[in-house]
């Protein structure tokens, strides 16, 4: 599901999943939340036992 940055950080923080994948690599919740700050839109997919986080629209300079 697609979220904007504050919603994505909230989703990651409140998720009961402990296995979080960012670009196929296992990360902790804090790393996932800091990754979300680099994007305007983030796609978060919950599967059985894991949370997959993917950036869609990056923050421009």
Short mmCIF file of C-alpha atoms in Angstrom, two decimals:
data_model
loop_
_atom_site.label_atom_id
_atom_site.label_comp_id
_atom_site.label_asym_id
_atom_site.label_seq_id
_atom_site.Cartn_x
_atom_site.Cartn_y
_atom_site.Cartn_z
CA UNK A 1 0.00 0.00 0.00
CA UNK A 2 1.30 3.48 -0.83
CA UNK A 3 1.84 6.02 1.96
CA UNK A 4 3.30 9.50 2.27
CA UNK A 5 6.31 9.91 4.59
CA UNK A 6 4.58 10.59 7.97
CA UNK A 7 2.06 7.80 7.40
CA UNK A 8 4.81 5.37 6.36
CA UNK A 9 6.89 6.11 9.46
CA UNK A 10 3.80 5.57 11.61
CA UNK A 11 3.07 2.25 9.84
CA UNK A 12 6.63 1.03 10.33
CA UNK A 13 6.70 2.09 13.98
CA UNK A 14 3.39 0.43 14.86
CA UNK A 15 3.95 -2.76 12.87
CA UNK A 16 4.27 -5.93 14.98
CA UNK A 17 6.60 -7.40 12.32
CA UNK A 18 10.25 -7.59 13.33
CA UNK A 19 11.62 -8.64 9.94
CA UNK A 20 11.72 -5.57 7.69
CA UNK A 21 13.13 -5.78 4.17
CA UNK A 22 14.44 -2.70 2.38
CA UNK A 23 15.66 -3.42 -1.16
CA UNK A 24 15.85 -7.10 -0.22
CA UNK A 25 18.04 -6.54 2.86
CA UNK A 26 16.93 -7.20 6.42
CA UNK A 27 16.88 -3.94 8.45
CA UNK A 28 15.67 -2.82 11.87
CA UNK A 29 12.71 -0.46 12.39
CA UNK A 30 14.93 2.57 12.99
CA UNK A 31 16.76 2.03 9.69
CA UNK A 32 13.43 1.62 7.89
CA UNK A 33 12.11 4.87 9.35
CA UNK A 34 15.26 6.78 8.34
CA UNK A 35 14.97 5.25 4.84
CA UNK A 36 11.39 6.56 4.64
CA UNK A 37 12.65 10.13 5.21
CA UNK A 38 14.40 9.98 1.82
CA UNK A 39 11.10 9.59 -0.08
CA UNK A 40 7.83 11.48 -0.50
CA UNK A 41 5.89 8.28 -1.30
CA UNK A 42 6.70 4.85 0.13
CA UNK A 43 5.20 1.47 -0.72
CA UNK A 44 4.77 -0.81 2.31
CA UNK A 45 3.71 -4.40 1.77
CA UNK A 46 2.93 -6.71 4.68
CA UNK A 47 3.40 -10.38 4.01
CA UNK A 48 3.40 -13.31 6.39
CA UNK A 49 6.16 -12.59 8.89
CA UNK A 50 7.78 -9.61 7.15
CA UNK A 51 7.31 -6.00 6.11
CA UNK A 52 8.65 -4.90 2.71
CA UNK A 53 9.48 -1.18 2.32
CA UNK A 54 10.16 0.38 -1.08
CA UNK A 55 10.66 4.06 -1.98
CA UNK A 56 8.61 5.40 -4.90
CA UNK A 57 9.05 9.20 -5.17
CA UNK A 58 12.44 10.42 -3.91
CA UNK A 59 12.94 13.77 -2.23
CA UNK A 60 14.45 16.25 -4.70
CA UNK A 61 17.30 18.59 -3.92
#
